[in-house]
Tab-separated table of C-alpha atoms and ligand atoms in Angstrom:
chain	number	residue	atom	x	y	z
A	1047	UNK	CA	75.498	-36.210	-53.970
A	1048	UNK	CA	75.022	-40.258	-52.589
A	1049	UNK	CA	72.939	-41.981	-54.469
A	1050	UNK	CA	69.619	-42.169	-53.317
A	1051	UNK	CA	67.863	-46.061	-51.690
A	1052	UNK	CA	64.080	-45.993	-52.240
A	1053	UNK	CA	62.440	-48.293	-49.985
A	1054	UNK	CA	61.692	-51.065	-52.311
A	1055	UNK	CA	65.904	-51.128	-53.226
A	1056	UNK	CA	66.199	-51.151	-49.399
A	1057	UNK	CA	63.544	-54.209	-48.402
A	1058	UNK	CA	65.443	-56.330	-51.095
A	1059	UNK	CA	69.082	-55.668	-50.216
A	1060	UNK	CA	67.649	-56.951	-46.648
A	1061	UNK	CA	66.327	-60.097	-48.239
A	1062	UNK	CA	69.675	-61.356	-47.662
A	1063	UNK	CA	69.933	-61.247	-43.609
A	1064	UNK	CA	67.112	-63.818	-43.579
A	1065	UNK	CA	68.722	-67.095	-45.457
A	1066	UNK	CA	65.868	-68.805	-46.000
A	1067	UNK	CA	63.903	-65.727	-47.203
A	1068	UNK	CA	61.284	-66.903	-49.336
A	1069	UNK	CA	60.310	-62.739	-50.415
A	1070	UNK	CA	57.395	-62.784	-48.725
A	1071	UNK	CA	57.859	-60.640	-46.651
A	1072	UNK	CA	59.274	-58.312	-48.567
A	1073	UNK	CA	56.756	-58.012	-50.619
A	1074	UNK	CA	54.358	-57.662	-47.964
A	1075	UNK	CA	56.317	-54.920	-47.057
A	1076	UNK	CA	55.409	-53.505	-50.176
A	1077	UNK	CA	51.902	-53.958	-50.351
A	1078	UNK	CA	52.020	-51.536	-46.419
A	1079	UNK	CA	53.788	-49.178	-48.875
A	1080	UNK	CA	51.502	-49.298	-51.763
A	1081	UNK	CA	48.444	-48.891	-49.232
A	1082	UNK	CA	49.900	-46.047	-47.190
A	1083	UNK	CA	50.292	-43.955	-50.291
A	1084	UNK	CA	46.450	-44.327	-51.106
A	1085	UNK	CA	45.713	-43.644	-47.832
A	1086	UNK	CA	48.589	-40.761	-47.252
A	1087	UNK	CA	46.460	-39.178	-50.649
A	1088	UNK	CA	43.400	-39.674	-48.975
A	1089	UNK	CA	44.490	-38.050	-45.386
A	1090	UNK	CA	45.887	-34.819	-48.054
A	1091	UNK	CA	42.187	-34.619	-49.006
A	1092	UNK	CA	40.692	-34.767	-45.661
A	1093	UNK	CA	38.180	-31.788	-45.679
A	1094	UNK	CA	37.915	-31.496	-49.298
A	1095	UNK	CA	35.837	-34.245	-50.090
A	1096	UNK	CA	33.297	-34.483	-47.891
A	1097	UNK	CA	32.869	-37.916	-47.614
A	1098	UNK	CA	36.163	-38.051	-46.327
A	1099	UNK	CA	35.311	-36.099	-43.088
A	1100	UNK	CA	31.603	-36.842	-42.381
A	1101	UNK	CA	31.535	-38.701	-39.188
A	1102	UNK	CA	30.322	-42.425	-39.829
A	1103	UNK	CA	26.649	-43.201	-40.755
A	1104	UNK	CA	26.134	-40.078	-41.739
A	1105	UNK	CA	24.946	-38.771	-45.556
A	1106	UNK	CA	26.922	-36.388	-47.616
A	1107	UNK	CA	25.272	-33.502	-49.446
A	1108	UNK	CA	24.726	-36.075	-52.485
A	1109	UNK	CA	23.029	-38.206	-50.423
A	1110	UNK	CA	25.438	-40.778	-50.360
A	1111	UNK	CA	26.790	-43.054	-47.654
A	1112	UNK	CA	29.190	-40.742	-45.516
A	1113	UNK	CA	32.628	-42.841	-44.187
A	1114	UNK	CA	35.119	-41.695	-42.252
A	1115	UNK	CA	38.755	-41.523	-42.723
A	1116	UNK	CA	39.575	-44.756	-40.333
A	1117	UNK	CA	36.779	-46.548	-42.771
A	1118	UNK	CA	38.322	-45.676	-45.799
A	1119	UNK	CA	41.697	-46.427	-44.636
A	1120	UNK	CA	40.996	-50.316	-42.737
A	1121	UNK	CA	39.583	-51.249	-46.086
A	1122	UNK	CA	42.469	-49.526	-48.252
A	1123	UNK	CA	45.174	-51.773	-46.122
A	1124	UNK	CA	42.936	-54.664	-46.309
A	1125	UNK	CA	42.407	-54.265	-50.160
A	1126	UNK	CA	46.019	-54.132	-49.943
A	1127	UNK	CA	46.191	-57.591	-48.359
A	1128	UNK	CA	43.921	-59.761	-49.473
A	1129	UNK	CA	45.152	-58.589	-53.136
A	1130	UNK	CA	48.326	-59.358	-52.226
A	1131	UNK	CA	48.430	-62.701	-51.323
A	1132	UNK	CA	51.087	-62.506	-48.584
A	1133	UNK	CA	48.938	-63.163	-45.223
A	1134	UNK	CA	46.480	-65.557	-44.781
A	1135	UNK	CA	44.593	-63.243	-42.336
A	1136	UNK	CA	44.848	-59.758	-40.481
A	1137	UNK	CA	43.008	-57.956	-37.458
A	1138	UNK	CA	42.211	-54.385	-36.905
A	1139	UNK	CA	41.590	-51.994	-34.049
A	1140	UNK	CA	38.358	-51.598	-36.608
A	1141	UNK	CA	36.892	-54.726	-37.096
A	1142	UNK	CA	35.290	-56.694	-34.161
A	1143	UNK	CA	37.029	-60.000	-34.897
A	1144	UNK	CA	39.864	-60.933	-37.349
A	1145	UNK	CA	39.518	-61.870	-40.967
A	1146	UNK	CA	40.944	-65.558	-42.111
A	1147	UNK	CA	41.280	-64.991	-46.047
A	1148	UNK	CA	39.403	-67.729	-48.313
A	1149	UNK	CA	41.801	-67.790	-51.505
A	1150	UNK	CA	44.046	-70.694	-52.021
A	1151	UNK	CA	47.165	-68.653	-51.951
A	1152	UNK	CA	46.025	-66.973	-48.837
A	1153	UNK	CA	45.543	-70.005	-46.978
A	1154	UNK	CA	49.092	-71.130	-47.859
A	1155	UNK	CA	50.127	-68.015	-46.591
A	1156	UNK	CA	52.914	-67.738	-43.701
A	1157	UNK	CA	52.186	-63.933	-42.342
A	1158	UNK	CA	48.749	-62.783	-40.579
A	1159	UNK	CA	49.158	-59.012	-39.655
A	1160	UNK	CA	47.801	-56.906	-36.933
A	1161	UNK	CA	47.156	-52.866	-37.184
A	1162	UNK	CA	45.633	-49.871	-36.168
A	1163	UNK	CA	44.640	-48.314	-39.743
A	1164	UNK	CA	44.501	-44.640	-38.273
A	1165	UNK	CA	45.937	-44.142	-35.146
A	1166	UNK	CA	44.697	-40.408	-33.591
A	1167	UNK	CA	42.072	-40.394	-35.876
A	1168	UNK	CA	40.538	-37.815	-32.994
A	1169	UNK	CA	42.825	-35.537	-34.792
A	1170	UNK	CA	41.708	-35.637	-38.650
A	1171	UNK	CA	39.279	-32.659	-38.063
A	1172	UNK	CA	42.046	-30.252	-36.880
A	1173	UNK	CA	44.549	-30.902	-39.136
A	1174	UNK	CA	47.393	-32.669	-37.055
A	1175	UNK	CA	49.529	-35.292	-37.297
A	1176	UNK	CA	47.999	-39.191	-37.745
A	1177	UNK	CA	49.357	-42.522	-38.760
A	1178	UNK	CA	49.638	-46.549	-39.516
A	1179	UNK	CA	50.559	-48.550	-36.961
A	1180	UNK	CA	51.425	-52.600	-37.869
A	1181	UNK	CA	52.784	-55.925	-36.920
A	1182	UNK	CA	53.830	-58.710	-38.914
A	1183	UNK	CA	54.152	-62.537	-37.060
A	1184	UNK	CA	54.200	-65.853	-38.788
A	1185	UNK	CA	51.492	-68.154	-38.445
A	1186	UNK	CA	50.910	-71.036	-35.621
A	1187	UNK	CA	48.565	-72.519	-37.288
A	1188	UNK	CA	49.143	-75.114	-40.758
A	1189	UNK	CA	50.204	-73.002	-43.547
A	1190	UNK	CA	47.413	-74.710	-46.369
A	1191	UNK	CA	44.303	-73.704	-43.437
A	1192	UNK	CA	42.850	-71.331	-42.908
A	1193	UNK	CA	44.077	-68.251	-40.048
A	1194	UNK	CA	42.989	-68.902	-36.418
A	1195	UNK	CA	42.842	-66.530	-33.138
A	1196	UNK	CA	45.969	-68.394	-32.036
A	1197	UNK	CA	47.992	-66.796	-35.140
A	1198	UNK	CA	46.578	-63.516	-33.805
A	1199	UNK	CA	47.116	-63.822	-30.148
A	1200	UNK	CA	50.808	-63.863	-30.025
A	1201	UNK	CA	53.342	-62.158	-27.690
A	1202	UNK	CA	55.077	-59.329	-29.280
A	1203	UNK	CA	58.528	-61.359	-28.999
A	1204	UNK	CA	57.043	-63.105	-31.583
A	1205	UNK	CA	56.930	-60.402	-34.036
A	1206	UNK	CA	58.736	-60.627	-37.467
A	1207	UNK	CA	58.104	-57.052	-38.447
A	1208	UNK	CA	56.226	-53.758	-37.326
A	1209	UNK	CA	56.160	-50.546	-38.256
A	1210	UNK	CA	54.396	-47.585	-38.433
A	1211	UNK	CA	53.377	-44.856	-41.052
A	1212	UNK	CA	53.128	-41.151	-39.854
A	1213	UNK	CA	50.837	-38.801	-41.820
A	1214	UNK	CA	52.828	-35.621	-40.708
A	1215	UNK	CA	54.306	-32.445	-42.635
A	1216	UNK	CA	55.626	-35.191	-44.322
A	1217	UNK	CA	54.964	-38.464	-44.627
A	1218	UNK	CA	57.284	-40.967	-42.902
A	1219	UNK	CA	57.364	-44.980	-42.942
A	1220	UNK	CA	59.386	-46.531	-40.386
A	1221	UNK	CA	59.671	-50.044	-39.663
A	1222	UNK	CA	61.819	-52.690	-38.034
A	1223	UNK	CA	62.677	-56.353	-39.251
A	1224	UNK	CA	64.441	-56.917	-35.969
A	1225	UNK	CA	67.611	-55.985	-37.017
A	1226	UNK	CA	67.582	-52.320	-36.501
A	1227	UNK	CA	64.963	-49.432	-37.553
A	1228	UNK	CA	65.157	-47.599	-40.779
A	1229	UNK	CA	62.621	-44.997	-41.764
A	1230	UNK	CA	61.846	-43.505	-45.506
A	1231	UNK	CA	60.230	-39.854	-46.340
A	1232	UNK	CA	57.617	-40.333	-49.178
A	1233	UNK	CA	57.934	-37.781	-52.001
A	1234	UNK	CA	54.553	-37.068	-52.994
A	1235	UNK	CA	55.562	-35.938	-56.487
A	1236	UNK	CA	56.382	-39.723	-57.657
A	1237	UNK	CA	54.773	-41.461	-54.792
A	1238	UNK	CA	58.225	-43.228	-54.222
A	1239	UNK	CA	59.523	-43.482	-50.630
A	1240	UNK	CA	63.350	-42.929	-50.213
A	1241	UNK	CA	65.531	-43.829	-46.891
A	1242	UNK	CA	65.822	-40.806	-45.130
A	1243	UNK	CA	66.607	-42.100	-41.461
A	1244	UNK	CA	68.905	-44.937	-41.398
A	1245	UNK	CA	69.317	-46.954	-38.393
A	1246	UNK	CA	67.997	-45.021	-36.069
A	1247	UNK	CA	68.376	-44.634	-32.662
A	1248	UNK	CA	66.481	-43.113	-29.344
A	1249	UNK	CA	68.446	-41.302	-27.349
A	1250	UNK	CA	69.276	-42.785	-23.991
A	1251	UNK	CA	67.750	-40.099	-21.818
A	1252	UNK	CA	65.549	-37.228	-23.289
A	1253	UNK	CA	63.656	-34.187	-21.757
A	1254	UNK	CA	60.598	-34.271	-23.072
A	1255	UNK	CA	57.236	-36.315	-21.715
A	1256	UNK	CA	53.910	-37.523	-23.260
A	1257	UNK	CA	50.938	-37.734	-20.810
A	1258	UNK	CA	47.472	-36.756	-20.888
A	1259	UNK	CA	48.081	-34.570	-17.904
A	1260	UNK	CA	43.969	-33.794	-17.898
A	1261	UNK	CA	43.676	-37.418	-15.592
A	1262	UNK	CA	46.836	-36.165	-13.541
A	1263	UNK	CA	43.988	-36.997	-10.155
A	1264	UNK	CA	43.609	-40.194	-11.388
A	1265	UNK	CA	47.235	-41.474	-11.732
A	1266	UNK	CA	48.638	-43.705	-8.854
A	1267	UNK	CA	51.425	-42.018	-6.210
A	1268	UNK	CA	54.636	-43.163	-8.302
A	1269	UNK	CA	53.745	-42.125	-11.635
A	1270	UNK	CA	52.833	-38.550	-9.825
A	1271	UNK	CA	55.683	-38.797	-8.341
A	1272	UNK	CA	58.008	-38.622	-11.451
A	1273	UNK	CA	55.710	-36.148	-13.280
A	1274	UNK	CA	56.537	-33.904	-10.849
A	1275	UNK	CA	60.636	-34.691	-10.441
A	1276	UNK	CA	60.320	-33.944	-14.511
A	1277	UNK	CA	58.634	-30.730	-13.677
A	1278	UNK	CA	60.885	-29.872	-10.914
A	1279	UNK	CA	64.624	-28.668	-10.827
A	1280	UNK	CA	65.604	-31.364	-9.355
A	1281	UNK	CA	66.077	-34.034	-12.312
A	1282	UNK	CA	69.031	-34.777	-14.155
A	1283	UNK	CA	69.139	-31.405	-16.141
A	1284	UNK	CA	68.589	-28.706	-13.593
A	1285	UNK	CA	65.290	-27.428	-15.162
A	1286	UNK	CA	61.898	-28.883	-15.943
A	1287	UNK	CA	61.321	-31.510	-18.498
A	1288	UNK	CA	59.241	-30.066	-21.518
A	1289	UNK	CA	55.471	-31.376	-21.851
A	1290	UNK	CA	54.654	-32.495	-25.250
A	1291	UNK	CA	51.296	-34.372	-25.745
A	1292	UNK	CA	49.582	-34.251	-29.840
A	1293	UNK	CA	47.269	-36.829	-28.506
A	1294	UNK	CA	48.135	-38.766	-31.430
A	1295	UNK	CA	50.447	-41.868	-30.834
A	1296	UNK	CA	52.038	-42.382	-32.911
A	1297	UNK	CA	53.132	-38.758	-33.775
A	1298	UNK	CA	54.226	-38.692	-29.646
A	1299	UNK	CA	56.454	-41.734	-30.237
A	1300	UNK	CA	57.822	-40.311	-33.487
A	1301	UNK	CA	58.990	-37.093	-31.886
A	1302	UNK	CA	60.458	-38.908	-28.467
A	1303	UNK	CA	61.985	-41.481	-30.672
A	1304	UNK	CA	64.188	-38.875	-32.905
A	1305	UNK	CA	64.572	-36.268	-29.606
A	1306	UNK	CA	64.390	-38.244	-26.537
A	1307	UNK	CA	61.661	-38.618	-24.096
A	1308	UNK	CA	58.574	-40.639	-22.437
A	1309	UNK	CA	54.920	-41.486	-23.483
A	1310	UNK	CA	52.504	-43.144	-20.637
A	1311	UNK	CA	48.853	-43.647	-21.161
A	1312	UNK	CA	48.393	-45.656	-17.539
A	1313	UNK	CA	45.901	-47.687	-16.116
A	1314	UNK	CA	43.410	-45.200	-14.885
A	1315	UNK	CA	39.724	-45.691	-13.087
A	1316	UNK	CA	38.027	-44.223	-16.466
A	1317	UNK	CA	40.445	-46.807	-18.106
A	1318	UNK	CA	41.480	-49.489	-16.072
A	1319	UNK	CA	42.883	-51.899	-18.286
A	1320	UNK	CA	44.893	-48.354	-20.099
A	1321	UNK	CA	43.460	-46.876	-23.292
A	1322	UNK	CA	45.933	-48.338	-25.807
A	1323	UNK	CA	45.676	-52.055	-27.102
A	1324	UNK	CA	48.436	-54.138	-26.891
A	1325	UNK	CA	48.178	-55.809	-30.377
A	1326	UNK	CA	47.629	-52.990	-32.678
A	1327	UNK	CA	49.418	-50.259	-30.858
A	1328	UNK	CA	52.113	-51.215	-27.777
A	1329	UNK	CA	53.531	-54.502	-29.591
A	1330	UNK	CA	54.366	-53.170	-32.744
A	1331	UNK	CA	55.775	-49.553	-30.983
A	1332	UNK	CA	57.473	-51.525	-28.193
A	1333	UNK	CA	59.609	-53.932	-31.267
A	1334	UNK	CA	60.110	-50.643	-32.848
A	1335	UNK	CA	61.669	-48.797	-29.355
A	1336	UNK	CA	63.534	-51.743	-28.350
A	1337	UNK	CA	65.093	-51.824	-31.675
A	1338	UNK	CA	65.912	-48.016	-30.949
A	1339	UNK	CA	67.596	-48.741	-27.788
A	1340	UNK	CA	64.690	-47.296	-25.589
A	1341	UNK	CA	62.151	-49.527	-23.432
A	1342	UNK	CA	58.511	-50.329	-23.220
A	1343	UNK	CA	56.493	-51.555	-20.372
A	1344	UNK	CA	52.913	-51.769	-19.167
A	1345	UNK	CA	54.038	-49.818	-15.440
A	1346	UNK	CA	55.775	-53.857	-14.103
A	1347	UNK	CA	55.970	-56.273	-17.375
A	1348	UNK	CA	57.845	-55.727	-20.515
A	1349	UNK	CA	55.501	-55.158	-23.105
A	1350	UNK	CA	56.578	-57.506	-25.677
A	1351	UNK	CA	56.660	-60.200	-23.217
A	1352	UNK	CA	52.943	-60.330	-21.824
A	1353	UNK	CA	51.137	-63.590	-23.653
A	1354	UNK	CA	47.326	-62.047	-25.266
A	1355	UNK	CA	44.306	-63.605	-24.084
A	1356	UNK	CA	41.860	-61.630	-26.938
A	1357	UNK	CA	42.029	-59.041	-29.881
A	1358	UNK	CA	40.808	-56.101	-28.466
A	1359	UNK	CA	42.956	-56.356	-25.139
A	1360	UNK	CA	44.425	-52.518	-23.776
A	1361	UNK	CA	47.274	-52.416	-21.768
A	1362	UNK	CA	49.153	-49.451	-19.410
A	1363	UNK	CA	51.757	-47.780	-21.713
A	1364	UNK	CA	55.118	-46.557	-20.746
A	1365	UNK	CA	57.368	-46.223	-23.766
A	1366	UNK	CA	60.475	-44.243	-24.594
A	1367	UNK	CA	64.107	-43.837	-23.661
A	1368	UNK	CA	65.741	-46.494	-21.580
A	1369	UNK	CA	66.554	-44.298	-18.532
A	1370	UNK	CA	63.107	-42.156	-18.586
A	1371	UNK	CA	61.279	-45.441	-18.316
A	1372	UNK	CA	63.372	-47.111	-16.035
A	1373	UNK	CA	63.071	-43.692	-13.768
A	1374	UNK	CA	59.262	-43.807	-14.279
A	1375	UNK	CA	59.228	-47.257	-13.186
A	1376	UNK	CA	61.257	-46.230	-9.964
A	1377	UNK	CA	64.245	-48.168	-10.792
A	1378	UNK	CA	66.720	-45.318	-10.044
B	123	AHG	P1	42.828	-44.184	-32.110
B	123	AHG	O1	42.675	-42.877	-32.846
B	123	AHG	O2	43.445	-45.254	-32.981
B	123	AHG	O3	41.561	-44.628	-31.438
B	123	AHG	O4	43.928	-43.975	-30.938
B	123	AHG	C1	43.852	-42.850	-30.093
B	123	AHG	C2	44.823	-43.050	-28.959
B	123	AHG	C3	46.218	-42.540	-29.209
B	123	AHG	O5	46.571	-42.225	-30.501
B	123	AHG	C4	46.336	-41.331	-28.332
B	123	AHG	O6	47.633	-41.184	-27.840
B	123	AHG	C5	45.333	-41.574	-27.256
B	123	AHG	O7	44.340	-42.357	-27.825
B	123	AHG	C6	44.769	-40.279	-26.755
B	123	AHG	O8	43.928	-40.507	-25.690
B	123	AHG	P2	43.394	-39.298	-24.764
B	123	AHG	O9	42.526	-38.441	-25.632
B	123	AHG	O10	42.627	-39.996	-23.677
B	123	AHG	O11	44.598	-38.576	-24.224
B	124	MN	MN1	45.248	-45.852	-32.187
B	125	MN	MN1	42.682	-46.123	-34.842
């Protein structure tokens, strides 16, 4: 049998693409990992302790302050940070603005991150897939200050790192340092991540597609348009595409990524800027397909290329394999 690479073997035989690689990074890569295992042992509990589940606000049976799983997991990954010293700030999909840390170290800090703590949290009460989504840039502003909305408000081009963690039958980190995408299987039994899908890649063209078919009405004539060539015999393979919508994310992406196939969540009247935000969700996914070999675009713009304007800002989504988007977009 090979010898088996855990992740933290992995991050620093990496060290060395990056010259002038200080470790930072690395190690911040290893505080995601230490906080995805609390919160990976906290999503196993979900529905046994009951302030796990209890929607926010709420009061358990012992009277105590009910959180939900999201909650428990934005402060678990910013525990994570702030103890870590590795970023001087980070944003979330659950905080209303971003957080500059105070601490000396902090503030001389080169990396703010950006994440989504739970993606398809919608999805915790019925026992399906969930995950971590996150993206790493370096700062704009002077390293020895403190973090600004500028550091936080960068295109996606900009990104150093991003990754994602999927709470699934197993559970999976994958992430991408720009120089390919490697993903490690945790084993629960010594809470030590091992690589378990090197370099991988998204297959050209795929079969299956990701849409939230219940706003089908709402979608504009071209994106109907190719729903219905992938439901008709007419595409590339003679016989209709395969639907496959979890309704979580980044569980879609995970599957298309490893089998081929398209995720859109478009601009839509209920939605018209598109349900998905572009710093927590699309930038990190779109580093993470490119790196693949796939594509990801808002329905005209490449996703990595459009310049913020404010935390919270959602964005069309069309992600996947490179000929499925570029078909969707009605390049062919
Ligand atoms: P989150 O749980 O972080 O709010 O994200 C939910 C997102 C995404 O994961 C999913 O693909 C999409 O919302 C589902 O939206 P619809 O229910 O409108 O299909
Ligand atoms: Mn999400
Ligand atoms: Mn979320």
């Amino acid at each position: 049998m090979s010898k088996l690479t855990t992740l933290h073997e992995f991050i620093v035989s990496k060290q060395k693409d990056f010259p002038f690689a200080t470790g930072e990074l690395s190690r911040l890569l290893n505080d995601i990992a230490l906080a995805s295992k609390i919160v990976s042992n906290d999503v196993r509990k979900a529905g046994l302790v009951d302030h796990i589940l209890g929607a926010q606000g709420g009061q358990n049976v012992q009277g105590e302050e009910q959180q939900k799983l999201d909650v428990v997991a934005d402060e678990a990954f910013i525990r994570a940070f702030k103890n870590g010293g590795e970023v001087c700030g980070i944003a979330s999909e659950e905080n209303d603005d971003f957080l500059a840390f105070e601490s000396e170290q902090a503030q001389n800090a080169n990396y703010v991150i950006l994440f989504d703590p739970l993606d398809g949290s919608s999805n915790i009460d019925v026992n399906v897939s969930i995950g971590t989504i996150f993206s790493i840039y370096r700062r704009v502003s002077p390293q020895g200050t403190k973090a600004t909305l500028a550091d936080m408000l960068q295109p996606g081009t900009q990104q150093v790192a991003a990754g994602y963690v999927l709470y699934g039958s197993s559970t999976l980190l994958v992430y991408t340092t720009g120089k390919g995408v490697n993903g490690f299987t945790l084993d629960p039994s010594i809470g030590e991540y091992f690589l378990s899908h090197p370099d991988m890649k998204m297959p050209e063209n795929g079969r299956l597609y990701s849409v939230n078919e219940g706003n089908l009405n709402d979608f504009d004539p071209q994106l109907r348009a190719y729903l219905a060539y992938c439901q008709s015999n007419e595409n590339q393979t003679g016989k209709p595409y395969s639907g496959r919508y979890i309704g979580s994310l980044v569980a879609d992406f995970h599957r298309n990524l490893i089998k081929g196939g398209i995720y859109i969540y478009p601009t839509v009247p209920s939605a018209p800027n598109g349900r998905l935000r572009l710093l927590y969700e699309c930038n990190p996914l779109a580093f993470i397909a490119e790196q693949a070999g796939g594509l990801a675009t808002d329905g005209q713009r490449r996703i990595l290329d459009i310049q913020p304007t404010e935390l919270h800002q959602r964005v069309g989504f069309y992600i996947g394999s490179k000929l499925m988007v570029e078909k969707a977009m009605g390049l062919h």
